[in-house]
Amino acid sequence: MMKHSKHHVYDDSDLEYMSSLSTAANRNTAKSSRIFLWSVLTMVFGTLIWMSIAEVDEITKGDGKVIPSSHLQVIQNLEGGIVEEIRVNEGDHVKKGDLLIRLSDVKPKSEFEGNRIQYEGLKAKQYRLLAEASMGEFSVDKAERQKLDGFIQQEEEAFHTNRSLLISKLNILNEQINQRITELSDAKSKVKLLTQAYEVIAKEESLSQSMLQKGVESKSDNWKLQRERSTIEQQLEEAKNSVPRLEHAIAELKEKMIQEKIDYQNKAKQELSQNDAELGRIHASSVPLSDQVDRSKIISPVTGIMKQMFINTVGGVVRPGMDIAEIVPTEDSLLIETKIKPADIAFLHPGQKAIVKFSAYDFSIYGGMVGEVYQISSDTIVDQQKQESYYLVKVKINQKSAINSKLSQVTIMPGMTANVDIVTGKKTILQYLMKPIIKARQNALTEK
């Protein structure tokens, strides 16, 4: 029997002389080989197509260190003082507005309290003077009355005393005016009566003179009538003179009443002007005193970490303007100072995306943070220890940009080291695989 090779391929004429079982087996083998071949070719071409389409990031790598985007905060106090309480220690994490150190505030507080009491007294006095200057009623709203209770009561009593004194003066003048009006009325009535009496006596005297000439009337009777006429004439003249005098007196009294009101208002206005000036002065002096009281509580201006404390003793003296503590801000967006080799700087520019991986946190567990290139140094910097040149590239990050939520919950502190991957572009996988081949081809046959 003829033996055939394991990989021999039979044509159709050969298969005609084989048994049906052998024929079927050989036909299946040929078909499977073709299917396998086409599958391999399809996979190869599919992979090539995918490699020519699929893109991956081009990365420029660098090592960096975390720095705060804002400068180190140096805490000082303008006036200084004696330390009453220390709330924090070096290394503590503080929030913006947290109390760090409390200084003694006895002196500024007592001065401020004295100013406050004086201010409230003048404010209550202002209400009284306003009412007196306008001849109105003393009126203060409920809230202000409660706030200035003791002073308001005192000024209200002074208002009623001054108003009662004015009313008393006006009442006296009014009584005098009424008295003069009565006298004027009596004087006018007297003038009227005396005028009538004078007319009668004048007629009698004229008749008596006529009768005297005829010898009917005696001289003594005539003289008597003359004396009566003269007396009435004198009384009439006096009565007539009293009328303008009384009218003038009434006018003067009325003017005096008006002047009393004017003097009352002018006095209030003058005092009000002085009172307002004093209020302004006290208010102006209260502002720095209030600030001084507030400054006795040394508050953290930022969220950060206490780097250094220069005062550590309760009872210690803080000199005006001296450094009290240093805080490293952490709430701001952070910057990564990254060292990039000069050979890798060509395609870097501000705004490029970067992935920051912190050495302190395992990237496989915590992930990294997405940042962007913020600033690139204009020239290389030389590391004096390693004698290497590099460009300093600053990458801005924020904890809200953490890839993994776990990283957003941890503390990123200035000084931490990190690996920075800056995305400079994209390439297909095929381009990456072809790069060494193209490079080798360009360098082929160029060596000596």
PDB file of C-alpha atoms in Angstrom, residues 59-329:
ATOM      1  CA  ILE A  59       3.472  62.116  26.854  1.00  0.00           C
ATOM      2  CA  THR A  60       6.307  64.282  28.129  1.00  0.00           C
ATOM      3  CA  LYS A  61       7.321  63.151  31.593  1.00  0.00           C
ATOM      4  CA  GLY A  62       8.811  65.138  34.429  1.00  0.00           C
ATOM      5  CA  ASP A  63       9.351  65.078  38.178  1.00  0.00           C
ATOM      6  CA  GLY A  64       7.776  67.790  40.261  1.00  0.00           C
ATOM      7  CA  LYS A  65       7.014  69.167  43.698  1.00  0.00           C
ATOM      8  CA  VAL A  66       3.802  70.688  45.091  1.00  0.00           C
ATOM      9  CA  ILE A  67       3.915  74.412  45.895  1.00  0.00           C
ATOM     10  CA  PRO A  68       1.025  76.702  46.945  1.00  0.00           C
ATOM     11  CA  SER A  69      -0.297  79.014  44.246  1.00  0.00           C
ATOM     12  CA  SER A  70      -0.315  81.889  46.743  1.00  0.00           C
ATOM     13  CA  HIS A  71       2.649  82.923  48.831  1.00  0.00           C
ATOM     14  CA  LEU A  72       3.360  81.821  52.377  1.00  0.00           C
ATOM     15  CA  GLN A  73       1.083  83.761  54.740  1.00  0.00           C
ATOM     16  CA  VAL A  74       2.987  85.594  57.479  1.00  0.00           C
ATOM     17  CA  ILE A  75       0.718  86.492  60.425  1.00  0.00           C
ATOM     18  CA  GLN A  76       1.414  89.783  62.244  1.00  0.00           C
ATOM     19  CA  ASN A  77      -0.365  92.096  64.692  1.00  0.00           C
ATOM     20  CA  LEU A  78      -0.359  95.883  64.377  1.00  0.00           C
ATOM     21  CA  GLU A  79      -0.504  96.869  68.057  1.00  0.00           C
ATOM     22  CA  GLY A  80       0.954  93.805  69.765  1.00  0.00           C
ATOM     23  CA  GLY A  81       0.068  92.868  73.335  1.00  0.00           C
ATOM     24  CA  ILE A  82       0.151  90.111  75.945  1.00  0.00           C
ATOM     25  CA  VAL A  83      -0.744  86.563  74.849  1.00  0.00           C
ATOM     26  CA  GLU A  84      -3.821  85.246  76.690  1.00  0.00           C
ATOM     27  CA  GLU A  85      -4.482  82.054  74.733  1.00  0.00           C
ATOM     28  CA  ILE A  86      -2.825  79.924  72.039  1.00  0.00           C
ATOM     29  CA  ARG A  87      -5.200  77.679  70.084  1.00  0.00           C
ATOM     30  CA  VAL A  88      -2.904  75.981  67.532  1.00  0.00           C
ATOM     31  CA  ASN A  89       0.457  74.293  67.206  1.00  0.00           C
ATOM     32  CA  GLU A  90       2.930  73.877  64.381  1.00  0.00           C
ATOM     33  CA  GLY A  91       1.682  71.352  61.819  1.00  0.00           C
ATOM     34  CA  ASP A  92      -2.006  71.882  62.656  1.00  0.00           C
ATOM     35  CA  HIS A  93      -4.467  72.239  59.776  1.00  0.00           C
ATOM     36  CA  VAL A  94      -6.452  75.466  60.120  1.00  0.00           C
ATOM     37  CA  LYS A  95      -9.405  76.891  58.241  1.00  0.00           C
ATOM     38  CA  LYS A  96      -9.925  80.465  57.155  1.00  0.00           C
ATOM     39  CA  GLY A  97     -11.378  82.401  60.110  1.00  0.00           C
ATOM     40  CA  ASP A  98     -10.068  80.029  62.813  1.00  0.00           C
ATOM     41  CA  LEU A  99      -8.785  81.669  66.008  1.00  0.00           C
ATOM     42  CA  LEU A 100      -5.023  81.183  66.305  1.00  0.00           C
ATOM     43  CA  ILE A 101      -3.985  83.380  69.239  1.00  0.00           C
ATOM     44  CA  ARG A 102      -5.915  85.682  71.586  1.00  0.00           C
ATOM     45  CA  LEU A 103      -4.185  88.795  72.939  1.00  0.00           C
ATOM     46  CA  SER A 104      -5.274  90.778  75.991  1.00  0.00           C
ATOM     47  CA  ASP A 105      -7.964  93.278  74.946  1.00  0.00           C
ATOM     48  CA  VAL A 106      -8.647  94.940  78.333  1.00  0.00           C
ATOM     49  CA  LYS A 107      -7.403  98.425  77.427  1.00  0.00           C
ATOM     50  CA  PRO A 108      -8.929  98.788  73.926  1.00  0.00           C
ATOM     51  CA  LYS A 109     -12.134  97.112  75.116  1.00  0.00           C
ATOM     52  CA  SER A 110     -12.549  99.524  78.054  1.00  0.00           C
ATOM     53  CA  GLU A 111     -11.865 102.498  75.770  1.00  0.00           C
ATOM     54  CA  PHE A 112     -14.325 101.159  73.222  1.00  0.00           C
ATOM     55  CA  GLU A 113     -16.957 100.589  75.927  1.00  0.00           C
ATOM     56  CA  GLY A 114     -16.463 104.144  77.200  1.00  0.00           C
ATOM     57  CA  ASN A 115     -16.919 105.450  73.673  1.00  0.00           C
ATOM     58  CA  ARG A 116     -20.032 103.329  73.221  1.00  0.00           C
ATOM     59  CA  ILE A 117     -21.663 104.689  76.392  1.00  0.00           C
ATOM     60  CA  GLN A 118     -20.794 108.260  75.426  1.00  0.00           C
ATOM     61  CA  TYR A 119     -22.115 107.695  71.916  1.00  0.00           C
ATOM     62  CA  GLU A 120     -25.424 106.287  73.163  1.00  0.00           C
ATOM     63  CA  GLY A 121     -25.839 109.247  75.538  1.00  0.00           C
ATOM     64  CA  LEU A 122     -25.254 111.715  72.715  1.00  0.00           C
ATOM     65  CA  LYS A 123     -27.588 109.772  70.432  1.00  0.00           C
ATOM     66  CA  ALA A 124     -30.396 110.005  73.003  1.00  0.00           C
ATOM     67  CA  LYS A 125     -29.642 113.729  73.424  1.00  0.00           C
ATOM     68  CA  GLN A 126     -29.910 114.110  69.660  1.00  0.00           C
ATOM     69  CA  TYR A 127     -33.549 112.940  69.764  1.00  0.00           C
ATOM     70  CA  ARG A 128     -34.363 115.585  72.411  1.00  0.00           C
ATOM     71  CA  LEU A 129     -32.609 118.391  70.565  1.00  0.00           C
ATOM     72  CA  LEU A 130     -34.299 117.483  67.281  1.00  0.00           C
ATOM     73  CA  ALA A 131     -37.703 117.697  68.983  1.00  0.00           C
ATOM     74  CA  GLU A 132     -36.841 121.041  70.616  1.00  0.00           C
ATOM     75  CA  ALA A 133     -35.369 122.510  67.429  1.00  0.00           C
ATOM     76  CA  SER A 134     -38.512 121.667  65.455  1.00  0.00           C
ATOM     77  CA  MET A 135     -40.929 122.501  68.322  1.00  0.00           C
ATOM     78  CA  GLY A 136     -42.219 118.956  67.898  1.00  0.00           C
ATOM     79  CA  GLU A 137     -42.846 116.119  70.316  1.00  0.00           C
ATOM     80  CA  PHE A 138     -40.204 113.794  71.761  1.00  0.00           C
ATOM     81  CA  SER A 139     -40.571 110.611  69.689  1.00  0.00           C
ATOM     82  CA  VAL A 140     -38.336 107.501  69.579  1.00  0.00           C
ATOM     83  CA  ASP A 141     -39.174 104.172  67.939  1.00  0.00           C
ATOM     84  CA  LYS A 142     -39.464 101.066  70.118  1.00  0.00           C
ATOM     85  CA  ALA A 143     -36.218  99.403  69.017  1.00  0.00           C
ATOM     86  CA  GLU A 144     -34.157 102.543  69.610  1.00  0.00           C
ATOM     87  CA  ARG A 145     -35.859 103.146  72.964  1.00  0.00           C
ATOM     88  CA  GLN A 146     -34.881  99.651  74.118  1.00  0.00           C
ATOM     89  CA  LYS A 147     -31.322 100.126  72.894  1.00  0.00           C
ATOM     90  CA  LEU A 148     -30.884 103.532  74.589  1.00  0.00           C
ATOM     91  CA  ASP A 149     -33.341 102.913  77.435  1.00  0.00           C
ATOM     92  CA  GLY A 150     -31.598 104.698  80.333  1.00  0.00           C
ATOM     93  CA  PHE A 151     -30.408 107.616  78.227  1.00  0.00           C
ATOM     94  CA  ILE A 152     -33.780 108.046  76.493  1.00  0.00           C
ATOM     95  CA  GLN A 153     -35.581 108.298  79.834  1.00  0.00           C
ATOM     96  CA  GLN A 154     -33.113 110.917  81.037  1.00  0.00           C
ATOM     97  CA  GLU A 155     -33.413 113.016  77.875  1.00  0.00           C
ATOM     98  CA  GLU A 156     -37.200 112.687  77.833  1.00  0.00           C
ATOM     99  CA  GLU A 157     -37.329 114.160  81.340  1.00  0.00           C
ATOM    100  CA  ALA A 158     -35.024 116.991  80.252  1.00  0.00           C
ATOM    101  CA  PHE A 159     -37.270 117.623  77.246  1.00  0.00           C
ATOM    102  CA  HIS A 160     -40.409 117.916  79.377  1.00  0.00           C
ATOM    103  CA  THR A 161     -38.590 120.190  81.866  1.00  0.00           C
ATOM    104  CA  ASN A 162     -37.387 122.536  79.108  1.00  0.00           C
ATOM    105  CA  ARG A 163     -40.763 122.512  77.382  1.00  0.00           C
ATOM    106  CA  SER A 164     -42.579 123.246  80.664  1.00  0.00           C
ATOM    107  CA  LEU A 165     -40.210 126.154  81.337  1.00  0.00           C
ATOM    108  CA  LEU A 166     -40.905 127.585  77.883  1.00  0.00           C
ATOM    109  CA  ILE A 167     -44.661 127.173  78.271  1.00  0.00           C
ATOM    110  CA  SER A 168     -44.479 128.875  81.682  1.00  0.00           C
ATOM    111  CA  LYS A 169     -42.643 131.855  80.184  1.00  0.00           C
ATOM    112  CA  LEU A 170     -45.124 132.064  77.319  1.00  0.00           C
ATOM    113  CA  ASN A 171     -48.071 131.872  79.739  1.00  0.00           C
ATOM    114  CA  ILE A 172     -46.690 134.787  81.787  1.00  0.00           C
ATOM    115  CA  LEU A 173     -46.225 136.839  78.633  1.00  0.00           C
ATOM    116  CA  ASN A 174     -49.699 135.893  77.460  1.00  0.00           C
ATOM    117  CA  GLU A 175     -51.195 137.062  80.772  1.00  0.00           C
ATOM    118  CA  GLN A 176     -49.332 140.352  80.426  1.00  0.00           C
ATOM    119  CA  ILE A 177     -50.657 140.730  76.892  1.00  0.00           C
ATOM    120  CA  ASN A 178     -54.227 140.057  78.048  1.00  0.00           C
ATOM    121  CA  GLN A 179     -53.786 142.596  80.849  1.00  0.00           C
ATOM    122  CA  ARG A 180     -52.537 145.217  78.407  1.00  0.00           C
ATOM    123  CA  ILE A 181     -55.395 144.431  76.020  1.00  0.00           C
ATOM    124  CA  THR A 182     -57.859 145.029  78.872  1.00  0.00           C
ATOM    125  CA  GLU A 183     -56.119 148.292  79.739  1.00  0.00           C
ATOM    126  CA  LEU A 184     -56.236 149.302  76.078  1.00  0.00           C
ATOM    127  CA  SER A 185     -59.923 148.573  75.895  1.00  0.00           C
ATOM    128  CA  ASP A 186     -60.528 150.604  79.056  1.00  0.00           C
ATOM    129  CA  ALA A 187     -58.427 153.449  77.679  1.00  0.00           C
ATOM    130  CA  LYS A 188     -60.385 153.527  74.433  1.00  0.00           C
ATOM    131  CA  SER A 189     -63.674 153.504  76.346  1.00  0.00           C
ATOM    132  CA  LYS A 190     -62.393 156.321  78.553  1.00  0.00           C
ATOM    133  CA  VAL A 191     -61.407 158.357  75.506  1.00  0.00           C
ATOM    134  CA  LYS A 192     -64.882 157.905  74.114  1.00  0.00           C
ATOM    135  CA  LEU A 193     -66.589 158.954  77.381  1.00  0.00           C
ATOM    136  CA  LEU A 194     -64.261 161.883  77.971  1.00  0.00           C
ATOM    137  CA  THR A 195     -64.748 163.052  74.390  1.00  0.00           C
ATOM    138  CA  GLN A 196     -68.504 163.109  74.945  1.00  0.00           C
ATOM    139  CA  ALA A 197     -68.079 164.849  78.323  1.00  0.00           C
ATOM    140  CA  TYR A 198     -65.730 167.380  76.766  1.00  0.00           C
ATOM    141  CA  GLU A 199     -68.238 168.205  74.037  1.00  0.00           C
ATOM    142  CA  VAL A 200     -70.980 168.726  76.644  1.00  0.00           C
ATOM    143  CA  ILE A 201     -68.863 170.906  78.935  1.00  0.00           C
ATOM    144  CA  ALA A 202     -67.620 172.910  75.952  1.00  0.00           C
ATOM    145  CA  LYS A 203     -71.224 173.711  74.956  1.00  0.00           C
ATOM    146  CA  GLU A 204     -72.091 174.636  78.537  1.00  0.00           C
ATOM    147  CA  GLU A 205     -69.053 176.894  78.739  1.00  0.00           C
ATOM    148  CA  SER A 206     -69.966 178.596  75.451  1.00  0.00           C
ATOM    149  CA  LEU A 207     -73.531 179.163  76.679  1.00  0.00           C
ATOM    150  CA  SER A 208     -72.232 180.450  80.039  1.00  0.00           C
ATOM    151  CA  GLN A 209     -69.914 182.889  78.263  1.00  0.00           C
ATOM    152  CA  SER A 210     -72.832 184.250  76.239  1.00  0.00           C
ATOM    153  CA  MET A 211     -74.964 184.615  79.338  1.00  0.00           C
ATOM    154  CA  LEU A 212     -72.056 186.267  81.187  1.00  0.00           C
ATOM    155  CA  GLN A 213     -71.825 188.920  78.467  1.00  0.00           C
ATOM    156  CA  LYS A 214     -75.562 189.542  78.846  1.00  0.00           C
ATOM    157  CA  GLY A 215     -75.140 189.802  82.632  1.00  0.00           C
ATOM    158  CA  VAL A 216     -77.301 186.793  83.266  1.00  0.00           C
ATOM    159  CA  GLU A 217     -74.445 184.423  84.415  1.00  0.00           C
ATOM    160  CA  SER A 218     -72.024 185.165  87.174  1.00  0.00           C
ATOM    161  CA  LYS A 219     -68.256 185.025  86.592  1.00  0.00           C
ATOM    162  CA  SER A 220     -67.764 182.387  89.280  1.00  0.00           C
ATOM    163  CA  ASP A 221     -70.099 179.976  87.517  1.00  0.00           C
ATOM    164  CA  ASN A 222     -68.313 180.628  84.261  1.00  0.00           C
ATOM    165  CA  TRP A 223     -64.907 180.000  85.847  1.00  0.00           C
ATOM    166  CA  LYS A 224     -66.203 176.771  87.354  1.00  0.00           C
ATOM    167  CA  LEU A 225     -67.234 175.521  83.915  1.00  0.00           C
ATOM    168  CA  GLN A 226     -63.839 176.506  82.506  1.00  0.00           C
ATOM    169  CA  ARG A 227     -62.059 174.514  85.248  1.00  0.00           C
ATOM    170  CA  GLU A 228     -64.248 171.466  84.571  1.00  0.00           C
ATOM    171  CA  ARG A 229     -63.572 171.701  80.821  1.00  0.00           C
ATOM    172  CA  SER A 230     -59.827 172.007  81.452  1.00  0.00           C
ATOM    173  CA  THR A 231     -59.858 168.969  83.754  1.00  0.00           C
ATOM    174  CA  ILE A 232     -61.811 166.873  81.246  1.00  0.00           C
ATOM    175  CA  GLU A 233     -59.528 168.029  78.440  1.00  0.00           C
ATOM    176  CA  GLN A 234     -56.462 166.978  80.439  1.00  0.00           C
ATOM    177  CA  GLN A 235     -57.979 163.578  81.240  1.00  0.00           C
ATOM    178  CA  LEU A 236     -58.935 163.096  77.599  1.00  0.00           C
ATOM    179  CA  GLU A 237     -55.405 163.890  76.479  1.00  0.00           C
ATOM    180  CA  GLU A 238     -53.965 161.408  78.957  1.00  0.00           C
ATOM    181  CA  ALA A 239     -56.426 158.727  77.827  1.00  0.00           C
ATOM    182  CA  LYS A 240     -55.602 159.343  74.179  1.00  0.00           C
ATOM    183  CA  ASN A 241     -51.841 159.120  74.886  1.00  0.00           C
ATOM    184  CA  SER A 242     -52.245 155.816  76.759  1.00  0.00           C
ATOM    185  CA  VAL A 243     -53.781 154.083  73.713  1.00  0.00           C
ATOM    186  CA  PRO A 244     -50.646 153.993  71.485  1.00  0.00           C
ATOM    187  CA  ARG A 245     -48.505 153.304  74.565  1.00  0.00           C
ATOM    188  CA  LEU A 246     -50.597 150.242  75.421  1.00  0.00           C
ATOM    189  CA  GLU A 247     -50.688 149.117  71.780  1.00  0.00           C
ATOM    190  CA  HIS A 248     -46.894 149.340  71.663  1.00  0.00           C
ATOM    191  CA  ALA A 249     -46.612 147.374  74.911  1.00  0.00           C
ATOM    192  CA  ILE A 250     -48.860 144.643  73.516  1.00  0.00           C
ATOM    193  CA  ALA A 251     -46.784 144.442  70.327  1.00  0.00           C
ATOM    194  CA  GLU A 252     -43.577 144.208  72.366  1.00  0.00           C
ATOM    195  CA  LEU A 253     -45.003 141.407  74.496  1.00  0.00           C
ATOM    196  CA  LYS A 254     -46.075 139.506  71.381  1.00  0.00           C
ATOM    197  CA  GLU A 255     -42.600 139.927  69.897  1.00  0.00           C
ATOM    198  CA  LYS A 256     -41.141 138.733  73.165  1.00  0.00           C
ATOM    199  CA  MET A 257     -43.296 135.594  72.963  1.00  0.00           C
ATOM    200  CA  ILE A 258     -42.031 134.933  69.447  1.00  0.00           C
ATOM    201  CA  GLN A 259     -38.446 135.615  70.542  1.00  0.00           C
ATOM    202  CA  GLU A 260     -38.769 133.178  73.448  1.00  0.00           C
ATOM    203  CA  LYS A 261     -39.735 130.431  70.975  1.00  0.00           C
ATOM    204  CA  ILE A 262     -36.925 131.428  68.613  1.00  0.00           C
ATOM    205  CA  ASP A 263     -34.378 131.463  71.457  1.00  0.00           C
ATOM    206  CA  TYR A 264     -35.646 128.056  72.594  1.00  0.00           C
ATOM    207  CA  GLN A 265     -35.226 126.618  69.078  1.00  0.00           C
ATOM    208  CA  ASN A 266     -31.903 128.356  68.387  1.00  0.00           C
ATOM    209  CA  LYS A 267     -30.435 127.075  71.626  1.00  0.00           C
ATOM    210  CA  ALA A 268     -31.531 123.539  70.686  1.00  0.00           C
ATOM    211  CA  LYS A 269     -30.125 123.933  67.160  1.00  0.00           C
ATOM    212  CA  GLN A 270     -26.785 125.186  68.471  1.00  0.00           C
ATOM    213  CA  GLU A 271     -26.559 122.314  70.952  1.00  0.00           C
ATOM    214  CA  LEU A 272     -27.628 119.895  68.206  1.00  0.00           C
ATOM    215  CA  SER A 273     -24.808 121.086  65.963  1.00  0.00           C
ATOM    216  CA  GLN A 274     -22.272 120.589  68.755  1.00  0.00           C
ATOM    217  CA  ASN A 275     -23.847 117.243  69.640  1.00  0.00           C
ATOM    218  CA  ASP A 276     -23.645 116.005  66.032  1.00  0.00           C
ATOM    219  CA  ALA A 277     -19.996 117.057  65.808  1.00  0.00           C
ATOM    220  CA  GLU A 278     -19.234 115.143  69.000  1.00  0.00           C
ATOM    221  CA  LEU A 279     -21.156 112.121  67.691  1.00  0.00           C
ATOM    222  CA  GLY A 280     -19.070 112.160  64.529  1.00  0.00           C
ATOM    223  CA  ARG A 281     -15.842 112.446  66.500  1.00  0.00           C
ATOM    224  CA  ILE A 282     -16.745 109.557  68.811  1.00  0.00           C
ATOM    225  CA  HIS A 283     -17.896 107.391  65.908  1.00  0.00           C
ATOM    226  CA  ALA A 284     -14.633 108.061  64.082  1.00  0.00           C
ATOM    227  CA  SER A 285     -12.588 107.145  67.160  1.00  0.00           C
ATOM    228  CA  SER A 286     -14.729 104.045  67.791  1.00  0.00           C
ATOM    229  CA  VAL A 287     -13.856 102.490  64.428  1.00  0.00           C
ATOM    230  CA  PRO A 288     -10.118 102.063  65.136  1.00  0.00           C
ATOM    231  CA  LEU A 289     -10.904 100.984  68.710  1.00  0.00           C
ATOM    232  CA  SER A 290     -13.310  98.344  67.389  1.00  0.00           C
ATOM    233  CA  ASP A 291     -10.684  97.203  64.901  1.00  0.00           C
ATOM    234  CA  GLN A 292      -8.122  97.050  67.696  1.00  0.00           C
ATOM    235  CA  VAL A 293     -10.454  94.871  69.795  1.00  0.00           C
ATOM    236  CA  ASP A 294     -11.035  92.620  66.774  1.00  0.00           C
ATOM    237  CA  ARG A 295      -7.303  92.439  66.091  1.00  0.00           C
ATOM    238  CA  SER A 296      -6.709  91.127  69.599  1.00  0.00           C
ATOM    239  CA  LYS A 297      -8.147  87.913  68.171  1.00  0.00           C
ATOM    240  CA  ILE A 298      -5.540  86.760  65.677  1.00  0.00           C
ATOM    241  CA  ILE A 299      -7.486  84.949  62.952  1.00  0.00           C
ATOM    242  CA  SER A 300      -6.207  82.736  60.149  1.00  0.00           C
ATOM    243  CA  PRO A 301      -6.640  84.609  56.837  1.00  0.00           C
ATOM    244  CA  VAL A 302      -6.457  81.389  54.792  1.00  0.00           C
ATOM    245  CA  THR A 303      -7.044  77.669  54.994  1.00  0.00           C
ATOM    246  CA  GLY A 304      -3.722  75.938  55.352  1.00  0.00           C
ATOM    247  CA  ILE A 305      -1.147  74.309  57.595  1.00  0.00           C
ATOM    248  CA  MET A 306       0.702  76.005  60.440  1.00  0.00           C
ATOM    249  CA  LYS A 307       4.287  75.956  59.249  1.00  0.00           C
ATOM    250  CA  GLN A 308       5.926  77.829  62.112  1.00  0.00           C
ATOM    251  CA  MET A 309       4.886  79.505  65.391  1.00  0.00           C
ATOM    252  CA  PHE A 310       7.074  82.320  66.720  1.00  0.00           C
ATOM    253  CA  ILE A 311       5.029  82.712  69.930  1.00  0.00           C
ATOM    254  CA  ASN A 312       4.565  79.609  72.073  1.00  0.00           C
ATOM    255  CA  THR A 313       4.064  80.971  75.598  1.00  0.00           C
ATOM    256  CA  VAL A 314       0.857  82.236  77.225  1.00  0.00           C
ATOM    257  CA  GLY A 315       1.717  85.545  78.880  1.00  0.00           C
ATOM    258  CA  GLY A 316       4.401  86.284  76.330  1.00  0.00           C
ATOM    259  CA  VAL A 317       4.663  89.740  74.792  1.00  0.00           C
ATOM    260  CA  VAL A 318       3.941  90.307  71.115  1.00  0.00           C
ATOM    261  CA  ARG A 319       5.714  93.392  69.819  1.00  0.00           C
ATOM    262  CA  PRO A 320       3.840  95.624  67.351  1.00  0.00           C
ATOM    263  CA  GLY A 321       4.308  94.370  63.792  1.00  0.00           C
ATOM    264  CA  MET A 322       6.348  91.281  64.715  1.00  0.00           C
ATOM    265  CA  ASP A 323       5.893  87.954  62.886  1.00  0.00           C
ATOM    266  CA  ILE A 324       3.649  85.664  64.937  1.00  0.00           C
ATOM    267  CA  ALA A 325       3.188  82.627  62.691  1.00  0.00           C
ATOM    268  CA  GLU A 326       3.528  81.318  59.140  1.00  0.00           C
ATOM    269  CA  ILE A 327       0.765  79.440  57.308  1.00  0.00           C
ATOM    270  CA  VAL A 328       1.150  77.425  54.127  1.00  0.00           C
ATOM    271  CA  PRO A 329      -2.098  77.877  52.126  1.00  0.00           C
TER     272      PRO A 329
END
